[in-house]
């Protein structure tokens, strides 16, 4: 007897990531502010109050258009490569070895990191604008305006500022999220206590979010600093490491709590949306 199931289409990851970004963008903005301060004296609560008091509540959504563009490039690419590879390597009822999932996720993350770097860079700059003096703000109207202005003033090199750290982080992030999510979900379903439902998706995505945050935080700090830097501020990635290390080892984990608070819900929402898209609109296949 054969059963029917649904598999995800290649673009579901981008749609799910964009939906999650709409919910978690304020936390992402606060994370960027914490990572770009050198002194490290302002906490997340005080920073939130300062932004709302001086800029208004909607300032917490600065850079949302760039965040959405980033998800539609970065997440679409990494999820697309991972899902296509997974469907090519196995049928719907076959399991894939964990090391193969890691390799597929790493390949998807590398490609997604490169493709998503321009939007990511504009996203960081738009989010950081509210903490700059009025005469130093870039004042990008939206993501496409930011991309165009960076292209005109800084060229192709400017668009891919921070691409090395962004790509490295994307590899670790995708391994932490996609491969671990799939593995935890698979292990849970193989027991007699769980099935392919919302509870399983929530537990697996929460675990993946915690793993991904820990793996990526140092590179996330360096990526944010490189992307937000003025031309010539950092001579190289190593120079950025040295400057960051001046405040001690914990300098590489600045913004860890808001990063986790932001990434955990973002990861959970991404996979919940992704699974609902798969179950509702996915391609139907026959399972022997």
XYZ file of C-alpha atoms in Angstrom:
288
model
C 0.000 0.000 0.000
C 1.315 3.480 -0.907
C 0.936 6.728 1.022
C 1.083 10.275 -0.249
C 3.234 13.032 1.209
C 4.408 16.468 0.140
C 7.941 17.777 -0.388
C 8.982 21.427 -0.340
C 9.433 23.551 -3.439
C 12.786 25.308 -3.825
C 11.526 28.811 -2.979
C 9.594 27.975 0.215
C 12.616 28.751 2.394
C 12.821 32.344 1.170
C 9.117 32.952 1.748
C 9.295 31.400 5.221
C 12.393 33.437 6.117
C 10.758 36.676 4.951
C 7.677 35.960 7.039
C 9.814 35.273 10.107
C 11.871 38.451 9.513
C 8.732 40.589 9.729
C 8.204 39.287 13.268
C 11.787 39.390 14.566
C 13.258 42.485 12.864
C 13.326 44.716 15.997
C 15.481 42.130 17.800
C 17.829 41.974 14.817
C 18.162 45.767 14.882
C 19.022 45.762 18.598
C 21.592 43.027 17.992
C 23.326 45.175 15.348
C 23.411 48.186 17.699
C 24.999 46.155 20.485
C 27.606 44.642 18.173
C 28.701 47.965 16.663
C 29.294 49.786 19.958
C 32.931 49.624 21.043
C 32.551 50.475 24.722
C 29.807 47.967 25.436
C 28.192 49.970 28.247
C 24.620 50.124 26.945
C 22.370 47.135 27.601
C 19.532 45.897 25.447
C 16.760 47.376 27.618
C 18.317 50.832 27.848
C 19.114 50.785 24.127
C 15.497 49.898 23.296
C 14.212 52.725 25.479
C 16.657 55.210 23.929
C 15.651 54.289 20.376
C 11.912 54.555 21.111
C 12.318 57.793 23.081
C 14.401 59.587 20.460
C 13.276 57.979 17.187
C 9.849 56.480 17.873
C 8.574 52.892 17.844
C 8.836 52.546 14.067
C 12.592 53.149 14.298
C 12.791 49.536 15.512
C 11.807 48.570 11.959
C 14.542 50.578 10.232
C 15.973 48.477 7.418
C 12.989 46.107 7.160
C 12.990 46.301 3.348
C 16.657 45.257 3.308
C 15.939 42.459 5.778
C 13.175 41.126 3.515
C 15.406 41.414 0.437
C 18.122 39.530 2.297
C 15.777 36.681 3.166
C 14.461 36.494 -0.399
C 18.037 36.161 -1.714
C 19.997 34.475 1.081
C 17.353 32.091 2.444
C 15.886 31.244 -0.947
C 19.348 30.228 -2.173
C 20.421 28.166 0.843
C 17.075 26.417 1.341
C 16.721 25.876 -2.392
C 20.109 24.187 -2.792
C 19.607 22.092 0.352
C 16.089 20.924 -0.544
C 16.902 20.161 -4.188
C 19.994 18.187 -3.165
C 18.051 16.333 -0.489
C 15.287 15.360 -2.912
C 17.801 14.238 -5.545
C 19.780 12.094 -3.093
C 16.839 10.281 -1.527
C 13.180 9.515 -1.976
C 10.574 10.809 0.454
C 10.799 7.783 2.762
C 14.598 7.410 2.839
C 16.911 8.942 5.413
C 20.135 10.754 4.562
C 23.305 10.350 6.691
C 23.989 13.331 8.951
C 27.386 14.077 7.390
C 25.697 14.357 3.986
C 23.169 16.816 5.422
C 26.043 18.878 6.814
C 27.775 18.983 3.419
C 24.542 19.953 1.625
C 23.842 22.668 4.204
C 27.406 24.008 3.955
C 27.146 24.242 0.147
C 23.778 25.979 0.369
C 25.047 28.340 3.065
C 28.145 29.294 1.060
C 26.092 30.136 -2.024
C 23.445 31.945 0.035
C 26.077 33.962 1.889
C 27.552 35.320 -1.344
C 24.179 36.041 -2.969
C 22.794 37.688 0.161
C 25.802 39.872 1.057
C 24.695 43.110 -0.710
C 21.251 43.086 0.922
C 22.792 42.067 4.251
C 25.250 44.961 4.126
C 22.499 47.497 3.371
C 20.399 45.923 6.138
C 23.170 46.447 8.715
C 23.716 50.056 7.625
C 20.012 50.945 7.686
C 19.592 49.432 11.127
C 22.627 51.260 12.502
C 21.608 54.639 11.046
C 19.402 55.647 13.991
C 22.342 55.662 16.446
C 24.493 57.951 14.279
C 24.481 61.772 14.480
C 22.099 63.300 11.943
C 24.930 64.612 9.748
C 26.579 61.169 9.526
C 23.514 59.109 8.617
C 23.335 57.455 5.225
C 19.542 57.847 5.032
C 18.843 55.096 2.523
C 15.173 55.350 1.507
C 14.833 51.587 1.114
C 16.909 48.534 0.243
C 17.116 49.155 -3.517
C 18.060 52.801 -2.934
C 20.804 51.614 -0.593
C 22.140 49.118 -3.146
C 22.151 51.763 -5.881
C 23.925 54.374 -3.736
C 26.567 51.904 -2.549
C 27.150 50.827 -6.162
C 27.619 54.454 -7.253
C 29.863 55.556 -4.379
C 31.777 52.386 -3.450
C 31.486 50.166 -6.509
C 31.177 46.391 -6.665
C 33.690 46.006 -3.826
C 31.444 48.074 -1.571
C 28.410 45.928 -2.351
C 30.293 42.842 -1.190
C 31.890 44.433 1.864
C 32.099 41.773 4.545
C 31.421 38.952 2.075
C 34.114 36.706 3.597
C 32.667 36.785 7.101
C 29.079 36.791 5.804
C 29.721 33.647 3.761
C 31.590 31.897 6.575
C 28.777 32.755 8.967
C 26.173 31.607 6.445
C 27.880 28.213 6.182
C 27.835 27.737 9.964
C 24.317 29.130 10.253
C 22.915 26.823 7.589
C 24.676 23.798 9.048
C 23.379 24.713 12.503
C 19.844 25.323 11.297
C 19.019 23.040 8.357
C 21.119 19.945 8.995
C 20.515 19.881 12.754
C 16.799 20.638 12.307
C 16.419 17.763 9.878
C 18.459 15.418 12.081
C 16.603 16.233 15.315
C 13.252 16.019 13.553
C 14.196 12.663 12.011
C 15.336 11.238 15.366
C 12.142 12.415 17.065
C 9.837 10.946 14.405
C 11.663 7.608 14.590
C 10.526 7.271 18.208
C 6.980 6.305 19.120
C 6.357 9.621 20.916
C 6.431 12.104 18.030
C 5.012 12.510 14.547
C 5.404 15.078 11.760
C 3.398 17.787 13.527
C 3.745 21.264 15.037
C 5.137 20.051 18.381
C 7.960 18.192 16.640
C 8.682 21.208 14.433
C 8.852 23.518 17.474
C 11.246 21.306 19.451
C 13.524 20.591 16.482
C 13.681 24.248 15.403
C 14.370 25.453 18.976
C 17.301 23.046 19.226
C 18.624 24.133 15.837
C 18.327 27.807 16.815
C 20.417 27.324 19.968
C 23.121 25.417 18.091
C 23.243 27.926 15.232
C 23.549 30.948 17.555
C 26.500 29.489 19.432
C 28.281 28.465 16.232
C 27.909 31.796 14.449
C 28.144 34.564 17.065
C 31.870 35.449 16.737
C 31.645 35.632 12.946
C 28.376 37.556 13.205
C 30.094 40.256 15.283
C 32.961 40.546 12.780
C 30.571 40.548 9.819
C 28.479 43.337 11.340
C 31.533 45.473 12.080
C 33.006 44.983 8.589
C 29.743 45.818 6.847
C 29.071 48.894 8.969
C 32.639 50.218 8.684
C 33.524 53.372 6.818
C 35.875 52.909 3.834
C 39.371 52.177 5.177
C 38.318 51.752 8.828
C 39.506 48.134 8.838
C 42.479 47.119 6.707
C 41.506 43.449 6.717
C 39.464 40.825 8.531
C 42.421 40.233 10.845
C 42.589 43.947 11.684
C 38.893 43.833 12.567
C 39.598 40.825 14.823
C 42.383 42.726 16.596
C 40.217 45.805 17.199
C 37.326 43.671 18.460
C 39.664 41.712 20.750
C 40.765 44.929 22.484
C 37.700 44.697 24.729
C 38.492 41.070 25.595
C 37.286 37.638 24.418
C 33.682 38.521 25.234
C 33.914 41.212 22.551
C 33.319 38.435 20.011
C 30.091 37.519 21.780
C 28.601 41.000 22.030
C 24.886 40.864 21.492
C 24.733 37.114 22.212
C 21.534 37.317 24.259
C 19.587 39.436 21.738
C 21.112 37.306 18.960
C 19.732 34.168 20.615
C 16.440 35.844 21.522
C 16.142 36.961 17.913
C 17.495 33.837 16.200
C 15.520 31.316 18.248
C 12.103 32.823 17.337
C 13.311 33.486 13.787
C 14.444 29.876 13.383
C 11.235 28.536 14.930
C 8.990 30.760 12.799
C 10.998 30.032 9.637
C 10.620 26.268 10.021
C 6.989 26.458 11.173
C 6.122 28.589 8.121
C 8.279 26.342 5.931
C 6.554 23.163 7.135
C 3.104 24.680 6.686
C 3.986 25.749 3.145
C 5.301 22.232 2.469
C 2.218 20.511 3.852
C -0.230 22.846 2.114
C 1.414 23.749 -1.198
C 4.272 21.242 -1.554
C 4.692 18.833 -4.448
C 2.796 15.625 -3.778
C 4.811 12.398 -4.042
C 4.035 8.736 -3.502
C 5.740 6.943 -0.610
C 5.984 3.198 -1.071
